[in-house]
mmCIF file of C-alpha atoms in Angstrom:
data_model
loop_
_atom_site.group_PDB
_atom_site.id
_atom_site.type_symbol
_atom_site.label_atom_id
_atom_site.label_comp_id
_atom_site.label_asym_id
_atom_site.label_seq_id
_atom_site.Cartn_x
_atom_site.Cartn_y
_atom_site.Cartn_z
ATOM 1 C CA MET U 102 7.115 -23.330 -10.130
ATOM 2 C CA LYS U 103 9.510 -21.442 -7.904
ATOM 3 C CA THR U 104 8.201 -18.500 -5.943
ATOM 4 C CA GLY U 105 9.453 -15.059 -6.840
ATOM 5 C CA VAL U 106 10.242 -16.107 -10.424
ATOM 6 C CA GLU U 107 8.191 -14.710 -13.273
ATOM 7 C CA GLN U 108 6.163 -17.478 -14.905
ATOM 8 C CA LEU U 109 6.067 -18.093 -18.630
ATOM 9 C CA THR U 110 2.702 -18.097 -20.306
ATOM 10 C CA LEU U 111 1.654 -21.300 -22.029
ATOM 11 C CA ASP U 112 2.357 -19.869 -25.485
ATOM 12 C CA GLU U 113 5.812 -18.653 -24.425
ATOM 13 C CA ARG U 114 6.655 -22.016 -22.867
ATOM 14 C CA LEU U 115 5.576 -23.938 -25.981
ATOM 15 C CA LYS U 116 7.559 -21.599 -28.228
ATOM 16 C CA TYR U 117 10.661 -22.017 -26.040
ATOM 17 C CA LEU U 118 10.325 -25.806 -26.024
ATOM 18 C CA ARG U 119 9.864 -25.895 -29.821
ATOM 19 C CA ILE U 120 13.134 -23.966 -30.216
ATOM 20 C CA MET U 121 14.972 -26.134 -27.696
ATOM 21 C CA ARG U 122 13.649 -29.412 -29.152
ATOM 22 C CA ALA U 123 15.733 -28.963 -32.312
ATOM 23 C CA ARG U 124 18.893 -28.399 -30.256
ATOM 24 C CA TYR U 125 18.000 -31.278 -27.915
ATOM 25 C CA GLN U 126 17.494 -33.798 -30.745
ATOM 26 C CA GLN U 127 20.866 -32.996 -32.342
ATOM 27 C CA ALA U 128 22.851 -33.060 -29.082
ATOM 28 C CA ASP U 129 24.920 -35.862 -27.577
ATOM 29 C CA ARG U 130 24.082 -37.390 -24.193
ATOM 30 C CA GLN U 131 26.030 -34.940 -21.996
ATOM 31 C CA THR U 132 24.686 -31.934 -23.881
ATOM 32 C CA LYS U 133 21.146 -33.316 -23.620
ATOM 33 C CA THR U 134 21.513 -33.455 -19.839
ATOM 34 C CA ALA U 135 22.688 -29.837 -19.739
ATOM 35 C CA LEU U 136 19.908 -28.707 -22.098
ATOM 36 C CA LEU U 137 17.325 -30.577 -20.057
ATOM 37 C CA ASP U 138 18.589 -28.911 -16.865
ATOM 38 C CA GLN U 139 18.316 -25.531 -18.578
ATOM 39 C CA MET U 140 14.759 -26.224 -19.818
ATOM 40 C CA VAL U 141 13.703 -27.330 -16.336
ATOM 41 C CA ALA U 142 15.138 -24.131 -14.856
ATOM 42 C CA VAL U 143 13.486 -21.867 -17.434
ATOM 43 C CA THR U 144 10.054 -23.500 -17.559
ATOM 44 C CA GLY U 145 9.786 -24.540 -13.916
ATOM 45 C CA LEU U 146 8.460 -27.949 -14.967
ATOM 46 C CA HIS U 147 9.747 -31.310 -13.731
ATOM 47 C CA ARG U 148 12.205 -33.245 -15.895
ATOM 48 C CA LYS U 149 9.695 -35.931 -16.836
ATOM 49 C CA SER U 150 7.168 -33.297 -17.844
ATOM 50 C CA VAL U 151 9.692 -31.526 -20.064
ATOM 51 C CA LEU U 152 10.686 -34.844 -21.685
ATOM 52 C CA ARG U 153 7.038 -35.733 -22.254
ATOM 53 C CA GLN U 154 6.360 -32.365 -23.867
ATOM 54 C CA LEU U 155 9.468 -32.611 -26.055
ATOM 55 C CA GLY U 156 8.109 -35.893 -27.408
ATOM 56 C CA GLY U 157 4.731 -34.323 -28.187
ATOM 57 C CA ASP U 158 3.681 -31.876 -30.869
ATOM 58 C CA LEU U 159 3.994 -28.724 -28.700
ATOM 59 C CA GLN U 160 0.835 -27.149 -30.114
ATOM 60 C CA ARG U 161 -2.255 -25.853 -28.363
ATOM 61 C CA HIS U 162 -5.433 -27.742 -29.129
ATOM 62 C CA PRO U 163 -8.998 -26.472 -28.744
ATOM 63 C CA ARG U 164 -11.393 -28.435 -26.591
ATOM 64 C CA SER U 165 -12.994 -31.310 -28.432
ATOM 65 C CA THR U 166 -16.305 -30.836 -26.627
ATOM 66 C CA GLU U 167 -17.624 -28.010 -24.519
ATOM 67 C CA ARG U 168 -18.719 -28.710 -20.987
ATOM 68 C CA SER U 169 -22.412 -29.317 -20.691
ATOM 69 C CA ALA U 170 -24.664 -28.045 -17.937
ATOM 70 C CA THR U 171 -24.571 -30.307 -14.906
ATOM 71 C CA TYR U 172 -28.003 -29.395 -13.634
ATOM 72 C CA GLY U 173 -31.258 -29.193 -15.503
ATOM 73 C CA PRO U 174 -33.436 -26.117 -15.945
ATOM 74 C CA GLU U 175 -35.578 -27.082 -12.922
ATOM 75 C CA VAL U 176 -32.611 -26.949 -10.546
ATOM 76 C CA GLN U 177 -31.286 -23.735 -12.114
ATOM 77 C CA ALA U 178 -34.702 -22.098 -11.748
ATOM 78 C CA ALA U 179 -34.894 -23.288 -8.136
ATOM 79 C CA LEU U 180 -31.460 -21.840 -7.411
ATOM 80 C CA ALA U 181 -32.508 -18.535 -8.948
ATOM 81 C CA VAL U 182 -35.546 -18.384 -6.634
ATOM 82 C CA ILE U 183 -33.428 -19.322 -3.602
ATOM 83 C CA ALA U 184 -30.749 -16.752 -4.466
ATOM 84 C CA GLU U 185 -33.434 -14.088 -4.749
ATOM 85 C CA SER U 186 -34.990 -15.123 -1.424
ATOM 86 C CA LEU U 187 -31.554 -14.912 0.250
ATOM 87 C CA ASP U 188 -30.989 -11.446 -1.271
ATOM 88 C CA TYR U 189 -28.236 -12.702 -3.597
ATOM 89 C CA VAL U 190 -25.800 -13.640 -0.867
ATOM 90 C CA CYS U 191 -22.374 -14.841 -2.058
ATOM 91 C CA ALA U 192 -21.896 -18.506 -2.977
ATOM 92 C CA GLU U 193 -19.800 -19.326 0.094
ATOM 93 C CA ARG U 194 -22.520 -18.115 2.458
ATOM 94 C CA ARG U 195 -25.352 -19.514 0.335
ATOM 95 C CA HIS U 196 -23.816 -22.976 0.065
ATOM 96 C CA PRO U 197 -24.991 -24.393 3.431
ATOM 97 C CA GLN U 198 -28.334 -22.586 3.167
ATOM 98 C CA VAL U 199 -29.702 -24.071 -0.052
ATOM 99 C CA VAL U 200 -31.833 -26.995 1.153
ATOM 100 C CA PRO U 201 -33.865 -25.343 4.002
ATOM 101 C CA PRO U 202 -35.145 -22.462 1.821
ATOM 102 C CA ALA U 203 -35.907 -24.975 -0.936
ATOM 103 C CA GLU U 204 -38.050 -27.020 1.434
ATOM 104 C CA TYR U 205 -39.765 -23.875 2.705
ATOM 105 C CA LEU U 206 -40.452 -22.530 -0.789
ATOM 106 C CA ALA U 207 -41.726 -25.938 -1.938
ATOM 107 C CA ALA U 208 -44.087 -26.091 1.042
ATOM 108 C CA HIS U 209 -45.538 -22.698 0.093
ATOM 109 C CA GLY U 210 -45.888 -23.506 -3.601
ATOM 110 C CA GLU U 211 -43.089 -21.236 -4.830
ATOM 111 C CA LEU U 212 -40.918 -24.146 -5.926
ATOM 112 C CA LEU U 213 -41.687 -27.456 -7.572
ATOM 113 C CA PRO U 214 -40.848 -30.438 -5.325
ATOM 114 C CA ALA U 215 -39.059 -32.183 -8.227
ATOM 115 C CA ALA U 216 -36.536 -29.350 -8.428
ATOM 116 C CA GLY U 217 -35.769 -29.619 -4.728
ATOM 117 C CA GLY U 218 -34.571 -33.194 -5.192
ATOM 118 C CA GLY U 219 -31.605 -32.134 -7.304
ATOM 119 C CA LEU U 220 -30.485 -29.542 -4.779
ATOM 120 C CA GLY U 221 -29.034 -32.171 -2.459
ATOM 121 C CA ASP U 222 -26.574 -33.100 -5.205
ATOM 122 C CA PHE U 223 -25.890 -29.400 -5.762
ATOM 123 C CA VAL U 224 -24.995 -28.900 -2.094
ATOM 124 C CA GLY U 225 -22.834 -32.002 -2.024
ATOM 125 C CA SER U 226 -20.854 -30.981 -5.077
ATOM 126 C CA GLY U 227 -19.976 -27.502 -3.802
ATOM 127 C CA GLY U 228 -22.175 -25.488 -6.162
ATOM 128 C CA ARG U 229 -20.397 -22.155 -6.273
ATOM 129 C CA GLY U 230 -21.583 -19.406 -8.507
ATOM 130 C CA ARG U 231 -24.129 -21.552 -10.304
ATOM 131 C CA ALA U 232 -27.234 -20.009 -8.801
ATOM 132 C CA LEU U 233 -27.513 -16.994 -11.024
ATOM 133 C CA ARG U 234 -25.417 -16.367 -14.060
ATOM 134 C CA HIS U 235 -27.349 -13.200 -14.807
ATOM 135 C CA ARG U 236 -28.342 -11.396 -11.648
ATOM 136 C CA PRO U 237 -31.104 -8.896 -12.376
ATOM 137 C CA THR U 238 -30.126 -5.278 -11.999
ATOM 138 C CA LEU U 239 -32.173 -3.183 -9.636
ATOM 139 C CA ARG U 240 -33.300 0.198 -10.894
ATOM 140 C CA LEU U 241 -35.138 2.834 -8.931
ATOM 141 C CA ARG U 242 -37.901 4.631 -10.675
ATOM 142 C CA ARG U 243 -37.679 8.382 -10.522
ATOM 143 C CA ASP U 244 -41.250 8.859 -9.270
ATOM 144 C CA ALA U 245 -40.762 6.238 -6.561
ATOM 145 C CA LEU U 246 -38.136 8.295 -4.762
ATOM 146 C CA ASP U 247 -39.144 10.046 -1.603
ATOM 147 C CA GLN U 248 -39.923 13.745 -1.998
ATOM 148 C CA ARG U 249 -37.425 14.594 0.726
ATOM 149 C CA THR U 250 -34.546 13.264 -1.351
ATOM 150 C CA ARG U 251 -35.485 15.459 -4.329
ATOM 151 C CA ARG U 252 -35.518 18.774 -2.469
ATOM 152 C CA SER U 253 -33.171 21.414 -3.655
ATOM 153 C CA PRO U 254 -30.412 22.477 -1.246
ATOM 154 C CA ALA U 255 -31.929 25.973 -0.999
ATOM 155 C CA ALA U 256 -35.183 24.542 0.367
ATOM 156 C CA ALA U 257 -33.428 22.549 3.083
ATOM 157 C CA PRO U 258 -33.730 24.108 6.547
ATOM 158 C CA LEU U 259 -30.552 25.471 8.097
ATOM 159 C CA HIS U 260 -29.833 24.407 11.647
#
């Protein structure tokens, strides 16, 4: 698509091509060339792509099957423990640091060795954002706060 030009959404593009298909099918050869040039300019697609879509049904289709989880529950649990041990660092920084903490945690009994085996595949595949889908929220208890933080402003000494 050309830069600086507003892009059509998928629904808008399909609607436009459905309208233009009727005109395209009734046109002679020279008019088809002009219509095809216009459709390429409006949609930003290549000529072959526009022709392929004109020959199709121009409808959106839902996925036939949803994507399944790539890693088992052992690897996901291991990644959750590693993310917690690394203080929930972002995926780009965590990526090269997955295997050493896994070996360390397995040596100290915090991680099952079987789960560590799947982490090599995780690192090789660029596992971004898979460690924790639901990061736990941290809440401070009211009684755990330091007394100094709960003082009223009137009780604070003036310097």
